[in-house]
Amino acid sequence: TTPTPTDDNNKHNNNMTDGWDIFSLGYDMDAPLTAVVTPDAEAKYQKVFTLLFRLKRIEWMLNTTWRQSSSLNHALQLLTSKYGSV
């Protein structure tokens, strides 16, 4: 069978699951707010929160990787200047 975009999304979501995916944003609303924020809207807010939370985690991982790469590059430059090219 040919994979559908939904199959790809499910595969991607299954690969992304880890301890951080247990976090969610929940609201406990009283009237009159419940008239405006329907359960459907609340589900959409949850999806947006999940997306933003994952993006924030990706930003953190990229920053960490950049810092490690910069440190390694600096160490390599020090070694190269001390011992010549490798």
C-alpha atoms as an extended CHARMM CRD file, in Angstrom:
* protein
*
        86  EXT
         1         1  THR       CA              0.0000000000        0.0000000000        0.0000000000  PROA      1               0.0000000000
         2         2  THR       CA              1.0360000000        3.5900000000       -0.5510000000  PROA      2               0.0000000000
         3         3  PRO       CA              1.6300000000        5.6210000000        2.6110000000  PROA      3               0.0000000000
         4         4  THR       CA             -0.6540000000        8.5900000000        3.0770000000  PROA      4               0.0000000000
         5         5  PRO       CA              0.3640000000       11.9160000000        4.6580000000  PROA      5               0.0000000000
         6         6  THR       CA             -1.5370000000       10.8330000000        7.7550000000  PROA      6               0.0000000000
         7         7  ASP       CA              0.5810000000        7.6600000000        7.9690000000  PROA      7               0.0000000000
         8         8  ASP       CA              3.7340000000        9.7830000000        7.6970000000  PROA      8               0.0000000000
         9         9  ASN       CA              2.4920000000       12.1020000000       10.4370000000  PROA      9               0.0000000000
        10        10  ASN       CA              1.7050000000        9.1990000000       12.7390000000  PROA      10              0.0000000000
        11        11  LYS       CA              5.1220000000        7.6750000000       12.0700000000  PROA      11              0.0000000000
        12        12  HSD       CA              6.7480000000       11.0560000000       12.8120000000  PROA      12              0.0000000000
        13        13  ASN       CA              4.7130000000       11.5010000000       15.9920000000  PROA      13              0.0000000000
        14        14  ASN       CA              5.6320000000        8.0140000000       17.1980000000  PROA      14              0.0000000000
        15        15  ASN       CA              9.3230000000        8.7830000000       16.6630000000  PROA      15              0.0000000000
        16        16  MET       CA              9.0340000000       12.0700000000       18.5670000000  PROA      16              0.0000000000
        17        17  THR       CA              7.4940000000       10.6140000000       21.7060000000  PROA      17              0.0000000000
        18        18  ASP       CA              9.6010000000       10.8830000000       24.7970000000  PROA      18              0.0000000000
        19        19  GLY       CA              9.1720000000       12.0650000000       28.3570000000  PROA      19              0.0000000000
        20        20  TRP       CA              8.4910000000       15.6540000000       27.3120000000  PROA      20              0.0000000000
        21        21  ASP       CA              5.3850000000       14.7090000000       25.3490000000  PROA      21              0.0000000000
        22        22  ILE       CA              3.4100000000       14.1660000000       28.5460000000  PROA      22              0.0000000000
        23        23  PHE       CA              3.1480000000       17.9210000000       29.0710000000  PROA      23              0.0000000000
        24        24  SER       CA             -0.1130000000       19.4980000000       28.0430000000  PROA      24              0.0000000000
        25        25  LEU       CA             -1.9690000000       22.7070000000       28.5970000000  PROA      25              0.0000000000
        26        26  GLY       CA             -5.3660000000       22.4220000000       30.2180000000  PROA      26              0.0000000000
        27        27  TYR       CA             -7.9250000000       25.0350000000       31.0980000000  PROA      27              0.0000000000
        28        28  ASP       CA            -10.5890000000       24.9400000000       33.7690000000  PROA      28              0.0000000000
        29        29  MET       CA            -13.1070000000       27.5090000000       32.5780000000  PROA      29              0.0000000000
        30        30  ASP       CA            -16.3150000000       28.7610000000       34.0320000000  PROA      30              0.0000000000
        31        31  ALA       CA            -19.2070000000       30.5780000000       32.3750000000  PROA      31              0.0000000000
        32        32  PRO       CA            -19.3300000000       32.8880000000       30.4490000000  PROA      32              0.0000000000
        33        33  LEU       CA            -15.9540000000       31.8830000000       28.9900000000  PROA      33              0.0000000000
        34        34  THR       CA            -17.2620000000       28.4020000000       28.1740000000  PROA      34              0.0000000000
        35        35  ALA       CA            -19.6750000000       30.0080000000       25.7000000000  PROA      35              0.0000000000
        36        36  VAL       CA            -16.7420000000       31.3880000000       23.7130000000  PROA      36              0.0000000000
        37        37  VAL       CA            -14.1140000000       28.6670000000       24.1240000000  PROA      37              0.0000000000
        38        38  THR       CA            -15.7600000000       25.5100000000       22.8840000000  PROA      38              0.0000000000
        39        39  PRO       CA            -14.2780000000       22.0080000000       23.3320000000  PROA      39              0.0000000000
        40        40  ASP       CA            -13.2600000000       22.1420000000       19.6520000000  PROA      40              0.0000000000
        41        41  ALA       CA            -11.4190000000       25.4310000000       20.2090000000  PROA      41              0.0000000000
        42        42  GLU       CA             -9.7690000000       24.0100000000       23.3200000000  PROA      42              0.0000000000
        43        43  ALA       CA             -8.5200000000       21.0260000000       21.2910000000  PROA      43              0.0000000000
        44        44  LYS       CA             -7.0460000000       23.4520000000       18.7400000000  PROA      44              0.0000000000
        45        45  TYR       CA             -5.3230000000       25.4100000000       21.5160000000  PROA      45              0.0000000000
        46        46  GLN       CA             -3.8580000000       22.1200000000       22.7580000000  PROA      46              0.0000000000
        47        47  LYS       CA             -2.4540000000       21.3610000000       19.2980000000  PROA      47              0.0000000000
        48        48  VAL       CA             -0.9270000000       24.8490000000       19.0750000000  PROA      48              0.0000000000
        49        49  PHE       CA              0.5900000000       24.4500000000       22.5490000000  PROA      49              0.0000000000
        50        50  THR       CA              2.0660000000       21.0720000000       21.5970000000  PROA      50              0.0000000000
        51        51  LEU       CA              3.5710000000       22.5160000000       18.4190000000  PROA      51              0.0000000000
        52        52  LEU       CA              5.0480000000       25.5420000000       20.2170000000  PROA      52              0.0000000000
        53        53  PHE       CA              6.3990000000       23.3590000000       23.0230000000  PROA      53              0.0000000000
        54        54  ARG       CA              8.1230000000       21.0680000000       20.5110000000  PROA      54              0.0000000000
        55        55  LEU       CA              9.5530000000       24.0650000000       18.6630000000  PROA      55              0.0000000000
        56        56  LYS       CA             10.9130000000       25.4290000000       21.9360000000  PROA      56              0.0000000000
        57        57  ARG       CA             12.5630000000       22.0700000000       22.6330000000  PROA      57              0.0000000000
        58        58  ILE       CA             14.0620000000       22.0790000000       19.1280000000  PROA      58              0.0000000000
        59        59  GLU       CA             15.3820000000       25.5900000000       19.7020000000  PROA      59              0.0000000000
        60        60  TRP       CA             16.9910000000       24.4370000000       22.9510000000  PROA      60              0.0000000000
        61        61  MET       CA             18.5680000000       21.4230000000       21.2310000000  PROA      61              0.0000000000
        62        62  LEU       CA             19.9060000000       23.5600000000       18.3910000000  PROA      62              0.0000000000
        63        63  ASN       CA             21.3960000000       26.0760000000       20.8330000000  PROA      63              0.0000000000
        64        64  THR       CA             23.0300000000       23.2810000000       22.8220000000  PROA      64              0.0000000000
        65        65  THR       CA             24.4200000000       21.7160000000       19.6590000000  PROA      65              0.0000000000
        66        66  TRP       CA             25.7440000000       25.0840000000       18.4950000000  PROA      66              0.0000000000
        67        67  ARG       CA             27.4860000000       25.7080000000       21.8350000000  PROA      67              0.0000000000
        68        68  GLN       CA             29.0740000000       22.2370000000       21.7790000000  PROA      68              0.0000000000
        69        69  SER       CA             30.1510000000       22.6780000000       18.1670000000  PROA      69              0.0000000000
        70        70  SER       CA             31.6740000000       26.0710000000       18.9460000000  PROA      70              0.0000000000
        71        71  SER       CA             33.5670000000       24.6470000000       21.9110000000  PROA      71              0.0000000000
        72        72  LEU       CA             34.8890000000       21.7430000000       19.8520000000  PROA      72              0.0000000000
        73        73  ASN       CA             35.8570000000       24.0790000000       17.0220000000  PROA      73              0.0000000000
        74        74  HSD       CA             37.7350000000       26.3110000000       19.4630000000  PROA      74              0.0000000000
        75        75  ALA       CA             39.5700000000       23.3100000000       20.9420000000  PROA      75              0.0000000000
        76        76  LEU       CA             40.4510000000       22.0760000000       17.4460000000  PROA      76              0.0000000000
        77        77  GLN       CA             41.8310000000       25.5080000000       16.5370000000  PROA      77              0.0000000000
        78        78  LEU       CA             43.9640000000       25.5110000000       19.7010000000  PROA      78              0.0000000000
        79        79  LEU       CA             45.3170000000       22.0430000000       18.9070000000  PROA      79              0.0000000000
        80        80  THR       CA             45.9780000000       22.9950000000       15.2900000000  PROA      80              0.0000000000
        81        81  SER       CA             47.8410000000       26.1400000000       16.2880000000  PROA      81              0.0000000000
        82        82  LYS       CA             49.9000000000       24.2040000000       18.8470000000  PROA      82              0.0000000000
        83        83  TYR       CA             50.6750000000       21.0240000000       16.8530000000  PROA      83              0.0000000000
        84        84  GLY       CA             50.0570000000       22.0710000000       13.2430000000  PROA      84              0.0000000000
        85        85  SER       CA             47.3620000000       20.7810000000       10.9390000000  PROA      85              0.0000000000
        86        86  VAL       CA             46.0150000000       17.3280000000       11.6000000000  PROA      86              0.0000000000
